[in-house]
mmCIF file of C-alpha atoms in Angstrom:
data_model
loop_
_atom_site.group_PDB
_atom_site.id
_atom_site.type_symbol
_atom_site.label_atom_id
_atom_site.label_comp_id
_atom_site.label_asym_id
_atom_site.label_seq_id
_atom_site.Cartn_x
_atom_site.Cartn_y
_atom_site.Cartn_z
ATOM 1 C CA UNK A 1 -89.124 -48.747 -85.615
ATOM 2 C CA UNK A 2 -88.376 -46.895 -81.904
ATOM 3 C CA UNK A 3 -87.234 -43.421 -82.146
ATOM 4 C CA UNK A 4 -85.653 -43.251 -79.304
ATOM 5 C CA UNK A 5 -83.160 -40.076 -78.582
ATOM 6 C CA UNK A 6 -79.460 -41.085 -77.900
ATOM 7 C CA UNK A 7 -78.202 -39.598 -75.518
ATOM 8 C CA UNK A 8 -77.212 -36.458 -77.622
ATOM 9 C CA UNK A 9 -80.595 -36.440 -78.523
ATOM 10 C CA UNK A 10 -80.398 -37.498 -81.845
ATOM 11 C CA UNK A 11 -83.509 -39.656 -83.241
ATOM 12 C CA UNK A 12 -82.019 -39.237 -86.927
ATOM 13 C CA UNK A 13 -79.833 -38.615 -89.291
ATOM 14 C CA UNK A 14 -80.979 -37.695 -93.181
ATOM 15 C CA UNK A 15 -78.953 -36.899 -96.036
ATOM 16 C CA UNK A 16 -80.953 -35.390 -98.798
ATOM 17 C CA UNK A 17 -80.046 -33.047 -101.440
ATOM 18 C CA UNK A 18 -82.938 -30.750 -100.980
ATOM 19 C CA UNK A 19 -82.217 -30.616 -96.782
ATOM 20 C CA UNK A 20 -85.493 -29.835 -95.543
ATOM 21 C CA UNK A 21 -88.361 -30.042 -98.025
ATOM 22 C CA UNK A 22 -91.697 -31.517 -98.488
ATOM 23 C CA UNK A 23 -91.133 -35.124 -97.588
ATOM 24 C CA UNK A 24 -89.149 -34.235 -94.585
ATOM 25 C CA UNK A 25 -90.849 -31.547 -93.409
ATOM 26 C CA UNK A 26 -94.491 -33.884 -93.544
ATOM 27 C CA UNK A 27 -93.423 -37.279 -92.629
ATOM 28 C CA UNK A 28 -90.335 -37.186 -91.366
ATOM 29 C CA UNK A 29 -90.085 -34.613 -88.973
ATOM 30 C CA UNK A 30 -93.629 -34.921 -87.307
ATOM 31 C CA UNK A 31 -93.435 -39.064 -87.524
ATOM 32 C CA UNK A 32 -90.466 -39.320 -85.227
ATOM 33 C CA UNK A 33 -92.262 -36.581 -83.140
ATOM 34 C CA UNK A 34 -89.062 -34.553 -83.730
ATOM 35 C CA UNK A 35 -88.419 -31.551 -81.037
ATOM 36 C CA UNK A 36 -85.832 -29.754 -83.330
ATOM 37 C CA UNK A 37 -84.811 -30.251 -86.662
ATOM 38 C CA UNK A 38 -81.097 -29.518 -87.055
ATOM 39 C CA UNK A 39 -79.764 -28.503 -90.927
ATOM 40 C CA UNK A 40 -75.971 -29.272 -91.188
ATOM 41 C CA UNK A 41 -74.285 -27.520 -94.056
ATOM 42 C CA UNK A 42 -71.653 -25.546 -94.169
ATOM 43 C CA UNK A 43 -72.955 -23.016 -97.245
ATOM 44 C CA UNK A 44 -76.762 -22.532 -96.024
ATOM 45 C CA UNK A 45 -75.262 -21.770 -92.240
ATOM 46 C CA UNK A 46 -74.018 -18.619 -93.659
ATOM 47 C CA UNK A 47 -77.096 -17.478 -96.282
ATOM 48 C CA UNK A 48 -79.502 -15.866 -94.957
ATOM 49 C CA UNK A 49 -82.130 -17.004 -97.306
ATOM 50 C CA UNK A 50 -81.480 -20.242 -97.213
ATOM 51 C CA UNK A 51 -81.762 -19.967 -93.537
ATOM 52 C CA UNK A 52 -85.069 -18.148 -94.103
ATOM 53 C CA UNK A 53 -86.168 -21.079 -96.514
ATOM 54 C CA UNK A 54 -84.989 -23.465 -94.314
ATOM 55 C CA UNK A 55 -87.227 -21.823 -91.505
ATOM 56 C CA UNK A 56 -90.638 -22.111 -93.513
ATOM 57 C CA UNK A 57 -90.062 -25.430 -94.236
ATOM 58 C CA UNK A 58 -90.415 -26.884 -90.603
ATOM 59 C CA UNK A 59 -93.223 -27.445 -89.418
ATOM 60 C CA UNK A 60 -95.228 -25.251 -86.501
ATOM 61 C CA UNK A 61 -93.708 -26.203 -83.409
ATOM 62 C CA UNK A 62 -90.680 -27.771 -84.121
ATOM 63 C CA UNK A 63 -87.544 -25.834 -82.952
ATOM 64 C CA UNK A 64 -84.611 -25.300 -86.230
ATOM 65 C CA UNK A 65 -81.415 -25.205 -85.662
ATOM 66 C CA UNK A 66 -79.082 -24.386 -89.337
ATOM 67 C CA UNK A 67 -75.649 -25.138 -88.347
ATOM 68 C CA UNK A 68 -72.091 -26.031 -90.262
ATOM 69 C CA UNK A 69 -70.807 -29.215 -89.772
ATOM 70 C CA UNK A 70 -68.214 -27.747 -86.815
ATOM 71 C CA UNK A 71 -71.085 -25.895 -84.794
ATOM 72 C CA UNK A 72 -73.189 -28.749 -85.365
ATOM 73 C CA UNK A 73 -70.486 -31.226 -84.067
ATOM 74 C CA UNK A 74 -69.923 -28.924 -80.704
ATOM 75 C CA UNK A 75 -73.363 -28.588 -79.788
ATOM 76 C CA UNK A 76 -74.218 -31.968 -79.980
ATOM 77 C CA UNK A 77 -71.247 -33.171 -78.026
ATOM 78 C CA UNK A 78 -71.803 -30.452 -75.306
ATOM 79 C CA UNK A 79 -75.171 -31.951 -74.824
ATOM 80 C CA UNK A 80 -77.307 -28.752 -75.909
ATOM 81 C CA UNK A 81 -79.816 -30.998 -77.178
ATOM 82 C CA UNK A 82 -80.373 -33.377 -74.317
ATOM 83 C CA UNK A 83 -84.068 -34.245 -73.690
ATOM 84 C CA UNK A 84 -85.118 -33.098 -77.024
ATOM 85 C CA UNK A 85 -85.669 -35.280 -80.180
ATOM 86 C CA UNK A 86 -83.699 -33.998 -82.733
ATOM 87 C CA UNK A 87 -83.821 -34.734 -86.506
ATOM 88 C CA UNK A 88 -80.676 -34.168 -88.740
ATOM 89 C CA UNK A 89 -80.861 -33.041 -92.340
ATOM 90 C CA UNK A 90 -77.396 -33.101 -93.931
ATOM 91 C CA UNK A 91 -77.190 -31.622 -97.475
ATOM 92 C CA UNK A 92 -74.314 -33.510 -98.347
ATOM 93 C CA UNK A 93 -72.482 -37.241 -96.802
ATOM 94 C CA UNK A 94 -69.480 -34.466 -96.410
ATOM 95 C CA UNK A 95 -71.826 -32.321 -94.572
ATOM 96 C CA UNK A 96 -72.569 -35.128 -91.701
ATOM 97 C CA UNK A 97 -68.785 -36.974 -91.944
ATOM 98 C CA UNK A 98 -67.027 -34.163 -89.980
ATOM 99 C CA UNK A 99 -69.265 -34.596 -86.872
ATOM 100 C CA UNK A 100 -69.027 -38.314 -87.052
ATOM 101 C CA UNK A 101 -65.892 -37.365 -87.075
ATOM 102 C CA UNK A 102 -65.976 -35.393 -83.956
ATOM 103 C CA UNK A 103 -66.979 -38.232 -81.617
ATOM 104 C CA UNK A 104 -70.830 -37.591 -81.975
ATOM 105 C CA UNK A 105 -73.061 -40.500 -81.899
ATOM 106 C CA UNK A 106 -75.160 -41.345 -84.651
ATOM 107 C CA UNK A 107 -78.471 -43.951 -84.984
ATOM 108 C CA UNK A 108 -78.205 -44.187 -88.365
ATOM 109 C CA UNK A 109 -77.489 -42.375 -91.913
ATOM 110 C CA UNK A 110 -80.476 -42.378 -93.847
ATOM 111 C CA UNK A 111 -79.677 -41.602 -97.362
ATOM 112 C CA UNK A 112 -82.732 -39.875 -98.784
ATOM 113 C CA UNK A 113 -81.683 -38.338 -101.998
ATOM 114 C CA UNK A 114 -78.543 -38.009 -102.719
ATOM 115 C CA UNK A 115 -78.493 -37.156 -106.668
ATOM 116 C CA UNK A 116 -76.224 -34.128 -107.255
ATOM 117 C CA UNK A 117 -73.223 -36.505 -108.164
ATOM 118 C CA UNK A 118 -72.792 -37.095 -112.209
ATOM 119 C CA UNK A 119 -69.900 -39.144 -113.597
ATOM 120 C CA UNK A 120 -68.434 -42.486 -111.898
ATOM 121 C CA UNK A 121 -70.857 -42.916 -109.128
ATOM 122 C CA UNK A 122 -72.057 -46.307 -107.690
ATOM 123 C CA UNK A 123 -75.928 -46.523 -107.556
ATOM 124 C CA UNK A 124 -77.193 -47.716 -103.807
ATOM 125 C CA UNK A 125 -80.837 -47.106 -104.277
ATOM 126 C CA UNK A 126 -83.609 -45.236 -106.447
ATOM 127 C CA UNK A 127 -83.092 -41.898 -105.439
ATOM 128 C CA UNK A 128 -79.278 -42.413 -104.278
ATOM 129 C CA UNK A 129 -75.861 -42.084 -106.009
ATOM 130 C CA UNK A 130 -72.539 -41.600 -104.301
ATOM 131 C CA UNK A 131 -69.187 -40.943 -105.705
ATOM 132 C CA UNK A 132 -65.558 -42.655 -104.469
ATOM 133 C CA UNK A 133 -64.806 -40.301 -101.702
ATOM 134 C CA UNK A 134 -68.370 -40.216 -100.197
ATOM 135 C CA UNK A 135 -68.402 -44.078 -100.378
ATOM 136 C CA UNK A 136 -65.447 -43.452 -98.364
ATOM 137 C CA UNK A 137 -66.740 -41.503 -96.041
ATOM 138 C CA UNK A 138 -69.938 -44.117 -95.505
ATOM 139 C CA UNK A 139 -67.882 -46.913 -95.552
ATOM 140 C CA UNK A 140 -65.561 -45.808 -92.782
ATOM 141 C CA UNK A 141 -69.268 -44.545 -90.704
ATOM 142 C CA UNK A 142 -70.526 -48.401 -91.167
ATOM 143 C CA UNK A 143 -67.226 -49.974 -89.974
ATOM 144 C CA UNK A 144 -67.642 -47.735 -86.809
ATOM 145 C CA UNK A 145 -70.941 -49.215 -86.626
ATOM 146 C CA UNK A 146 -72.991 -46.825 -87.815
ATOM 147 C CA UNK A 147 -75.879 -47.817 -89.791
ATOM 148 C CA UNK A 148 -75.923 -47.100 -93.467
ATOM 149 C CA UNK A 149 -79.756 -46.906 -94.657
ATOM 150 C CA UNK A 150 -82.185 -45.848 -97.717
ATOM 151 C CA UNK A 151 -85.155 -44.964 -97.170
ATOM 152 C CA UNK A 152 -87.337 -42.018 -98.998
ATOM 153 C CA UNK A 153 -90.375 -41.883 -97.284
ATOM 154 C CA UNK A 154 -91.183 -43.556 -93.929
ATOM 155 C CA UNK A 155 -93.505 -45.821 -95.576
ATOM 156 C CA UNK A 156 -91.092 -47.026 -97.980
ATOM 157 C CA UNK A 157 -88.991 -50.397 -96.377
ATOM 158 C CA UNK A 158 -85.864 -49.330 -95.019
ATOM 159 C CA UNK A 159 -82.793 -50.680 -97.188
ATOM 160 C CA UNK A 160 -79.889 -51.676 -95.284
ATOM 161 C CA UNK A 161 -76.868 -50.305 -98.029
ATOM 162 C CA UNK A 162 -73.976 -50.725 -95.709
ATOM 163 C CA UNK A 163 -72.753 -54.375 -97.929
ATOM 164 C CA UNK A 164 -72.980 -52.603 -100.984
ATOM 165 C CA UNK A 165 -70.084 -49.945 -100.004
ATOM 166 C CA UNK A 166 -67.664 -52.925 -100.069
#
């Protein structure tokens, strides 16, 4: 698989429930040769130990960026990150679906671990469970072409989930 920038310089776009953590921060980021790792959430932009946490987590070298989804979405569509290669790590599908919103372009959403949801959920791989409104929110992402994925580690096969959101 390329990891090419788009234009925005996005490479990638991961939602995990743990944003930036051990898997991420050692295969992720340094396999796509990321530049800057962006965190989108709307809570952690406005902790300052989260932000902190957030910081130690990526790796030497890599710029961090910790934005909410409405920062996020203005930066990247003002072309701040032009030239660079940068990684997204969305907490939450709501977390990412506001900048999609926005215009931005996205490769790909690359559901890591998404396992915070209890109750009626519909299971789309191992490590991920969404509930009605953030099968929604994917479904409407895929229609606009936007490729729905699983994947937990780079050296697991990437799962094409967009068909089972129908």
């Amino acid at each position: 698989m390329a990891y090419e920038p788009l234009p925005n310089g996005v490479i990638e776009v991961r939602i995990d429930d743990r944003m930036v953590h051990g898997i991420v921060a050692t295969m992720w980021i340094p396999g796509m040769k990321t530049t800057r790792a962006m965190v989108i959430n709307e809570a952690a932009s406005n902790d300052p130990t989260a932000r902190n946490l957030q910081r130690l987590a990526i790796p030497a070298g890599v710029n961090m960026s910790l934005l909410a989804p409405a920062k996020a979405a203005a930066n990247l569509s003002a072309g701040n990150y032009k030239g660079q290669k940068v990684f997204i790590c969305a907490r939450f599908i709501a977390d990412i679906y506001p900048v999609f919103k926005a215009g931005v372009q996205l490769p790909r959403i690359n559901l890591g671990n998404v396992t915070q949801n209890t109750g009626e959920t519909t299971t789309l791989a191992n490590t991920v469970r969404v509930n009605a409104e953030e099968k929604a929110m994917l479904k409407e992402m895929r229609d606009a072409g936007v490729k729905i994925t699983a994947q937990f580690t780079m050296n697991d096969p990437e799962k094409d989930v967009g068909p089972l959101l129908d």
